[in-house]
Structure formats: structure tokens, C-alpha cells
Short mmCIF file of C-alpha atoms and ligand atoms in Angstrom, two decimals:
data_model
loop_
_atom_site.label_atom_id
_atom_site.label_comp_id
_atom_site.label_asym_id
_atom_site.label_seq_id
_atom_site.Cartn_x
_atom_site.Cartn_y
_atom_site.Cartn_z
CA MET A 214 13.33 45.18 20.79
CA PRO A 215 11.20 46.62 17.93
CA SER A 216 9.64 44.16 15.48
CA LEU A 217 12.04 43.85 12.55
CA LEU A 218 9.46 43.31 9.78
CA GLU A 219 6.59 45.52 10.93
CA GLY A 220 4.86 47.14 7.94
CA LYS A 221 6.48 44.69 5.49
CA THR A 222 4.76 42.13 3.27
CA ALA A 223 6.52 38.90 2.32
CA LEU A 224 5.82 36.08 -0.11
CA ILE A 225 7.16 32.70 1.05
CA LEU A 226 7.31 29.77 -1.40
CA GLY A 227 7.87 26.21 -0.24
CA VAL A 228 5.78 25.56 2.86
CA ALA A 229 4.83 21.88 2.60
CA ASN A 230 4.40 20.98 6.28
CA ARG A 231 5.49 21.93 9.83
CA TRP A 232 9.02 20.62 9.21
CA SER A 233 9.64 22.77 6.11
CA LEU A 234 12.37 25.39 6.51
CA ALA A 235 9.85 27.74 4.86
CA PHE A 236 7.46 27.16 7.78
CA ALA A 237 10.14 28.05 10.33
CA ILE A 238 10.88 31.17 8.27
CA ALA A 239 7.16 32.03 8.10
CA GLN A 240 6.86 31.68 11.90
CA ALA A 241 9.83 34.02 12.43
CA PHE A 242 8.40 36.54 9.94
CA VAL A 243 5.06 36.50 11.80
CA ARG A 244 6.90 36.96 15.12
CA GLU A 245 8.47 40.09 13.56
CA LYS A 246 5.00 41.27 12.44
CA ALA A 247 5.28 40.78 8.67
CA GLN A 248 2.14 40.26 6.56
CA LEU A 249 2.49 36.91 4.77
CA ILE A 250 1.46 35.20 1.58
CA VAL A 251 2.49 31.54 1.31
CA THR A 252 2.38 29.39 -1.81
CA TYR A 253 2.17 25.63 -2.19
CA GLN A 254 2.57 23.39 -5.20
CA GLY A 255 -0.91 21.99 -5.72
CA ASP A 256 -3.82 19.89 -4.48
CA ARG A 257 -1.63 17.37 -2.65
CA GLN A 258 -0.57 19.99 -0.06
CA LYS A 259 -3.67 22.22 -0.21
CA GLU A 260 -5.36 21.09 3.01
CA THR A 261 -2.17 21.04 5.12
CA VAL A 262 -0.91 24.40 3.86
CA GLU A 263 -4.30 26.07 4.24
CA GLU A 264 -4.35 24.92 7.87
CA LEU A 265 -0.80 26.20 8.47
CA ALA A 266 -1.61 29.48 6.70
CA LYS A 267 -4.59 29.97 9.02
CA GLU A 268 -2.32 29.41 12.02
CA LEU A 269 0.11 32.01 10.63
CA GLY A 270 -2.57 34.48 9.56
CA ALA A 271 -1.19 34.18 6.01
CA GLN A 272 -2.88 34.15 2.61
CA PRO A 273 -2.37 30.77 0.86
CA ILE A 274 -2.06 30.63 -2.96
CA SER A 275 -1.38 27.58 -5.11
CA CYS A 276 1.59 27.89 -7.50
CA ASP A 277 3.68 25.23 -9.24
CA VAL A 278 6.93 27.07 -10.07
CA THR A 279 7.54 24.94 -13.18
CA ARG A 280 4.33 26.35 -14.75
CA ASP A 281 4.65 29.79 -16.36
CA ASP A 282 0.84 30.15 -16.48
CA GLN A 283 0.67 29.67 -12.70
CA LEU A 284 3.44 32.22 -12.13
CA THR A 285 1.56 34.71 -14.32
CA ALA A 286 -1.62 33.97 -12.35
CA LEU A 287 0.27 34.55 -9.05
CA THR A 288 1.47 37.97 -10.26
CA LYS A 289 -2.08 38.84 -11.35
CA VAL A 290 -3.76 37.81 -8.08
CA LEU A 291 -1.25 39.82 -6.06
CA ALA A 292 -1.36 42.85 -8.41
CA ASP A 293 -5.19 42.83 -8.47
CA GLN A 294 -5.36 42.96 -4.69
CA GLY A 295 -2.78 45.76 -4.60
CA THR A 296 -0.04 43.78 -2.83
CA VAL A 297 3.31 45.54 -2.57
CA LEU A 298 6.05 43.10 -1.65
CA ASN A 299 9.09 43.89 0.48
CA ALA A 300 10.45 40.35 0.57
CA MET A 301 10.28 37.01 -1.21
CA VAL A 302 11.68 33.73 0.14
CA HIS A 303 12.30 30.88 -2.33
CA SER A 304 12.53 27.61 -0.38
CA ILE A 305 11.98 25.07 -3.15
CA ALA A 306 13.92 22.14 -4.53
CA PHE A 307 13.25 18.79 -6.14
CA ALA A 308 15.17 15.89 -7.67
CA ASN A 309 14.11 12.36 -8.45
CA ARG A 310 14.91 10.10 -5.51
CA GLU A 311 16.74 7.64 -7.84
CA ASP A 312 19.07 10.43 -8.93
CA LEU A 313 20.10 10.95 -5.32
CA SER A 314 21.15 7.35 -4.88
CA ARG A 315 22.58 6.13 -8.19
CA PRO A 316 26.23 6.93 -8.99
CA PHE A 317 26.35 10.58 -10.17
CA VAL A 318 27.86 9.54 -13.51
CA GLU A 319 24.66 7.60 -14.27
CA THR A 320 22.37 10.68 -13.91
CA PRO A 321 19.99 10.75 -16.90
CA ARG A 322 19.36 13.92 -18.91
CA GLU A 323 15.72 14.19 -17.73
CA GLY A 324 16.62 13.94 -14.04
CA PHE A 325 19.39 16.53 -14.44
CA SER A 326 17.02 18.96 -16.25
CA LEU A 327 14.21 18.42 -13.74
CA ALA A 328 16.46 19.23 -10.77
CA GLN A 329 17.75 22.36 -12.55
CA ASP A 330 14.26 23.50 -13.53
CA VAL A 331 12.59 23.14 -10.12
CA SER A 332 15.56 23.97 -7.91
CA ALA A 333 17.47 26.68 -9.83
CA TYR A 334 15.57 28.14 -12.80
CA SER A 335 12.53 28.65 -10.55
CA LEU A 336 14.41 31.35 -8.60
CA LEU A 337 14.81 33.37 -11.80
CA ALA A 338 11.19 32.69 -12.83
CA VAL A 339 9.78 33.77 -9.46
CA ALA A 340 12.08 36.82 -9.30
CA ARG A 341 10.77 37.91 -12.72
CA ALA A 342 7.14 37.26 -11.73
CA THR A 343 7.43 39.25 -8.49
CA LYS A 344 9.65 42.13 -9.71
CA PRO A 345 6.67 44.33 -10.70
CA LEU A 346 5.22 43.84 -7.21
CA MET A 347 8.32 44.84 -5.26
CA ALA A 348 8.36 48.17 -3.42
CA PRO A 349 9.98 51.01 -5.41
CA PRO A 350 13.67 51.77 -4.72
CA ASP A 351 12.90 54.86 -2.63
CA ARG A 352 10.50 52.84 -0.44
CA GLY A 353 13.16 50.29 0.48
CA GLY A 354 12.99 48.08 -2.63
CA GLY A 355 12.87 44.37 -1.90
CA SER A 356 14.76 41.36 -0.63
CA ILE A 357 14.88 37.93 -2.28
CA THR A 358 16.31 35.01 -0.31
CA THR A 359 16.85 31.45 -1.47
CA LEU A 360 17.98 28.31 0.37
CA THR A 361 21.10 26.44 -0.67
CA TYR A 362 23.45 23.76 0.70
CA LEU A 363 27.18 23.07 0.96
CA GLY A 364 26.82 20.33 -1.69
CA SER A 365 27.01 23.14 -4.29
CA THR A 366 30.77 23.51 -3.85
CA ARG A 367 31.84 20.34 -1.97
CA VAL A 368 31.09 16.75 -2.81
CA VAL A 369 28.54 15.44 -0.31
CA GLU A 370 27.76 11.74 -0.57
CA ASN A 371 24.36 11.06 -2.23
CA TYR A 372 23.64 14.77 -2.85
CA ASN A 373 24.69 14.32 -6.49
CA VAL A 374 22.39 16.03 -9.01
CA MET A 375 21.08 18.37 -6.31
CA GLY A 376 24.62 19.63 -5.64
CA VAL A 377 24.89 20.69 -9.27
CA ALA A 378 21.45 22.32 -9.09
CA LYS A 379 22.54 24.24 -5.96
CA ALA A 380 25.69 25.46 -7.76
CA SER A 381 23.42 26.73 -10.52
CA LEU A 382 21.06 28.27 -7.95
CA GLU A 383 23.92 30.19 -6.31
CA ALA A 384 25.15 31.50 -9.68
CA THR A 385 21.56 32.48 -10.56
CA MET A 386 21.36 34.35 -7.23
CA ARG A 387 24.52 36.36 -8.10
CA TYR A 388 23.36 37.28 -11.63
CA LEU A 389 19.95 38.31 -10.28
CA ALA A 390 21.64 40.41 -7.57
CA SER A 391 23.52 42.26 -10.33
CA ASP A 392 20.41 42.70 -12.53
CA LEU A 393 18.04 43.77 -9.77
CA GLY A 394 20.43 45.82 -7.63
CA PRO A 395 19.65 49.09 -9.48
CA SER A 396 15.98 48.57 -8.49
CA ASN A 397 17.16 48.24 -4.86
CA ILE A 398 16.19 44.57 -4.86
CA ARG A 399 18.73 42.49 -2.92
CA VAL A 400 19.23 38.79 -3.68
CA ASN A 401 20.98 36.39 -1.30
CA ALA A 402 21.18 32.73 -0.38
CA ILE A 403 21.28 31.05 3.02
CA SER A 404 23.36 27.89 3.03
CA ALA A 405 21.67 25.86 5.76
CA GLY A 406 23.20 22.94 7.59
CA ALA A 407 21.36 19.64 7.15
CA VAL A 408 17.93 19.48 8.81
CA LYS A 409 15.45 16.57 8.70
CA THR A 410 12.67 17.69 6.34
CA ALA A 411 10.61 15.87 3.70
CA SER A 412 13.02 16.86 0.89
CA ALA A 413 16.16 16.11 2.91
CA ARG A 414 14.88 12.60 3.69
CA GLY A 415 15.37 11.84 -0.01
CA VAL A 416 19.14 11.97 0.60
CA ARG A 417 20.36 8.52 1.68
CA GLY A 418 22.31 8.55 4.98
CA LEU A 419 20.86 11.90 6.12
CA SER A 420 20.73 10.97 9.82
CA GLU A 421 24.39 9.89 9.85
CA MET A 422 25.31 13.09 8.00
CA ILE A 423 23.52 15.24 10.58
CA GLU A 424 25.11 13.37 13.51
CA GLY A 425 28.57 13.49 11.91
CA ALA A 426 28.28 17.21 11.17
CA ALA A 427 27.16 17.88 14.76
CA ARG A 428 30.32 16.14 16.06
CA LEU A 429 32.67 18.03 13.72
CA ALA A 430 31.11 21.50 13.52
CA PRO A 431 32.82 24.29 15.48
CA LEU A 432 29.61 24.79 17.49
CA ARG A 433 29.43 20.98 18.09
CA ARG A 434 25.72 20.75 17.34
CA LYS A 435 23.27 20.45 14.49
CA THR A 436 21.57 23.33 12.71
CA GLU A 437 18.17 24.40 14.05
CA PRO A 438 15.49 25.60 11.60
CA ALA A 439 14.89 28.64 13.84
CA GLU A 440 18.51 29.76 13.27
CA VAL A 441 18.00 29.63 9.52
CA ALA A 442 14.72 31.51 9.96
CA ASP A 443 16.31 34.30 12.01
CA THR A 444 18.92 34.85 9.28
CA ALA A 445 16.08 35.09 6.74
CA VAL A 446 14.51 37.77 8.99
CA PHE A 447 17.80 39.69 9.01
CA LEU A 448 18.05 39.58 5.21
CA ALA A 449 14.43 40.71 4.72
CA SER A 450 14.75 43.48 7.30
CA ASP A 451 16.30 46.92 6.99
CA LEU A 452 19.29 45.55 8.94
CA GLY A 453 20.26 43.65 5.80
CA ARG A 454 20.01 46.67 3.51
CA GLY A 455 23.68 46.58 2.43
CA VAL A 456 23.85 42.84 1.79
CA THR A 457 23.36 41.40 -1.70
CA GLY A 458 24.85 38.65 -3.84
CA ASN A 459 25.96 36.66 -0.79
CA VAL A 460 25.79 33.11 0.46
CA LEU A 461 25.37 33.25 4.26
CA PHE A 462 26.22 29.98 6.00
CA VAL A 463 23.92 29.01 8.88
CA ASP A 464 25.36 25.58 9.62
CA ALA A 465 27.06 25.65 13.05
CA GLY A 466 30.25 26.35 11.10
CA ILE A 467 30.68 22.95 9.41
CA GLN A 468 31.60 24.56 6.07
CA ILE A 469 35.02 25.75 7.34
CA MET A 470 36.20 22.31 8.41
CA GLY A 471 38.78 20.25 6.52
CA PHE A 472 40.20 16.96 7.71
CA THR A 473 40.11 16.34 11.47
CA ARG A 474 40.95 13.26 13.51
CA PRO A 475 37.82 11.58 14.88
CA GLU A 476 37.42 12.24 18.63
P1 LIG B 565 10.55 20.72 2.14
O1 LIG B 565 9.77 21.01 3.35
O2 LIG B 565 10.27 19.42 1.44
O3 LIG B 565 10.43 21.94 1.13
C1 LIG B 565 10.64 21.83 -0.27
C2 LIG B 565 9.51 22.55 -0.92
O4 LIG B 565 9.67 22.63 -2.35
C3 LIG B 565 8.16 21.84 -0.69
O5 LIG B 565 7.23 22.78 -0.21
C4 LIG B 565 7.79 21.36 -2.08
O6 LIG B 565 6.42 21.23 -2.30
C5 LIG B 565 8.37 22.51 -2.90
N1 LIG B 565 8.34 22.22 -4.33
C6 LIG B 565 8.93 21.20 -5.00
N2 LIG B 565 8.62 21.28 -6.30
C7 LIG B 565 7.82 22.38 -6.46
C8 LIG B 565 7.19 23.00 -7.56
N3 LIG B 565 7.29 22.50 -8.81
N4 LIG B 565 6.44 24.11 -7.36
C9 LIG B 565 6.31 24.62 -6.12
N5 LIG B 565 6.89 24.08 -5.01
C10 LIG B 565 7.64 22.97 -5.20
O7 LIG B 565 12.13 20.67 2.46
P2 LIG B 565 13.13 21.78 3.00
O8 LIG B 565 14.32 21.03 3.49
O9 LIG B 565 12.45 22.73 3.89
O10 LIG B 565 13.60 22.51 1.65
C11 LIG B 565 13.50 23.91 1.44
C12 LIG B 565 14.74 24.44 0.76
O11 LIG B 565 15.82 24.36 1.68
C13 LIG B 565 15.17 23.63 -0.46
O12 LIG B 565 15.69 24.51 -1.44
C14 LIG B 565 16.28 22.78 0.10
O13 LIG B 565 17.19 22.32 -0.88
C15 LIG B 565 16.92 23.79 1.03
N6 LIG B 565 17.83 23.22 2.02
C16 LIG B 565 17.42 22.24 2.85
C17 LIG B 565 18.33 21.71 3.77
C18 LIG B 565 17.91 20.59 4.68
O14 LIG B 565 18.80 19.90 5.21
N7 LIG B 565 16.63 20.36 4.89
C19 LIG B 565 19.64 22.21 3.86
C20 LIG B 565 20.02 23.24 3.01
C21 LIG B 565 19.12 23.74 2.08
P3 LIG B 565 5.79 19.72 -2.31
O15 LIG B 565 6.06 19.12 -0.99
O16 LIG B 565 4.36 19.96 -2.63
O17 LIG B 565 6.51 18.98 -3.41
#
């Protein structure tokens, strides 16, 4: 089988460690022969991400997506070195841990705004910062992929403020798809089933949720990061050229299920 991303350059945001969905995506992109740039938030992750970047053969750059100056600097570094992007993967979210465990009705204004800023607005901010770097329409344009979760449209216990941020992220994805479509830039979201990562551990009862979903899902198993990563490859590749404005579920099918009797 030919390599699906040969000759393409991708920017992946959100690699924190080996368990990050962004790392699984980066590994799959390397397997398909993409050139990679990975970003991390700041000094706390610098050493780990630089090590992982070395392993991937990727260029690491620091970028906090809540800082406009850092987004401008990211654009400048990439433009100065002549990078032309074919794909960008946004794999970033954050909410205060307290806001994932208190009753949703008690969510304070600051916690609500923080979750929206980091987890939803950042998609728009990064799309704007990378638009000038995307390949021109007649050279294939670009693909932007973000990561979302079922808690955007269904109530998932303890997901709370992040569910609202994911609803906002999905709407942002659709408006961006409409805005950027004429430039042949496609924008999609992957709705991943629950996977144990650093961020997901902030959701109380995660292990029970994963086990329960594995029992109920049509495929009767949990979601593997590599399955999410392969869908990200599809979206970034020419195979995905007609797909934009979509939420693709990679969750062993759990999203279709209503009430079932426990086995
Ligand atoms: P993760 O490894 O913790 O990744 C989250 C990433 O967001 C980290 O790299 C984190 O960096 C980064 N981040 C947070 N604030 C940032 C900021 N201001 N600037 C730049 N980066 C920032 O967890 P993950 O589960 O792979 O999450 C990736 C995406 O998948 C998220 O959007 C998440 O909601 C989504 N998702 C996850 C699941 C799941 O079950 N794991 C399911 C569906 C969707 P730091 O570590 O430095 O803060």
C-alpha cells in the first residue's frame, strides 16, 4: 500500500506524553511518511516533548494556544523557514478539575470561560494563525482536524463544563469549514471514545465509563488510540478530499446506543 501522507507536512498540537491522542496521531502520520511539527504548551512539557519529537523525527515548537503573541510567533517561525502545511491537528482541551466534579449548575464564570478559551476558541485561533501557511487550493489546500467527545450532545456524568466546550468546538469546526472551504481547507472533528490519557483522568469515574462503554458498544470493546489516529490519517490524506464540516465517530459505535438491558 502506498504511504498516504508522503510529501505532506503536518502541524500537530497537543502532544504532552506517550499517552496523548496527539502522540498516537503523530506516530501514524510518521508511518505514512508525513513531515511533522509538534507543539507543546511550555516549559513543563519541554523535555518530554523534545524527546518524543526526536523519536518521531519531528520539529518541536513551544506554543500556548491562549497566547496570541505565541500564535503569531508560531506563524512567523514556520513562515520564515518556508513551511507549507497540508494538515493541522488540534488535540487540545482544558478545564479546571473542580469544574469536572462539582454539580454543573455551580460552574463559575471563570471556569466556564477558561474551558471555552482553551478547548474551543483555540481551534479558531490556530486555524487563523496557520491559514497563510496552508498549501494553495490548486496544490491540495489543507486539512484541519480537531478532537471532540460525545459529551457535546449527550449528558455524560462529570463531563460538565467540558461537554459545553465540546459543543462549542463542534460548532466552531462547522463555521470554519464554511469559511475556509473556498480556500480548499477542510475542517473536521473526530469524536473519540473514552481513552485513559492525562486530560481524561480529570473526569471522575473514567475507568468505570470506559468499562461500561466497552460492554455496551456494538463492537464490544474500548476505543484504541491507534484507531483514532488512523481516522486522522484518512482526513489529512487525499482520500478525505471530499469530507468537510463533519464529526466522525471513532468510538466502537457507543454513540448509537440508547437504553439496553444489562447483560
Ligand atoms: P492529553 O494528552 O492531556 O492532551 C491534551 C493536550 O492539551 C495536552 O498536550 C495539553 O498540554 C494541551 N493543552 C492544554 N492547554 C493548552 C494550552 N493553553 N496551550 C497548548 N496546549 C494546551 O489528553 P488527550 O485525551 O490526548 O486529549 C487530546 C484531545 O482529545 C482533547 O481535545 C480531548 O478533549 C480529546 N478527547 C479525548 C478523549 C479521551 O478519552 N482521552 C476522548 C475524546 C476526545 P499540557 O499537558 O502541557 O497541559
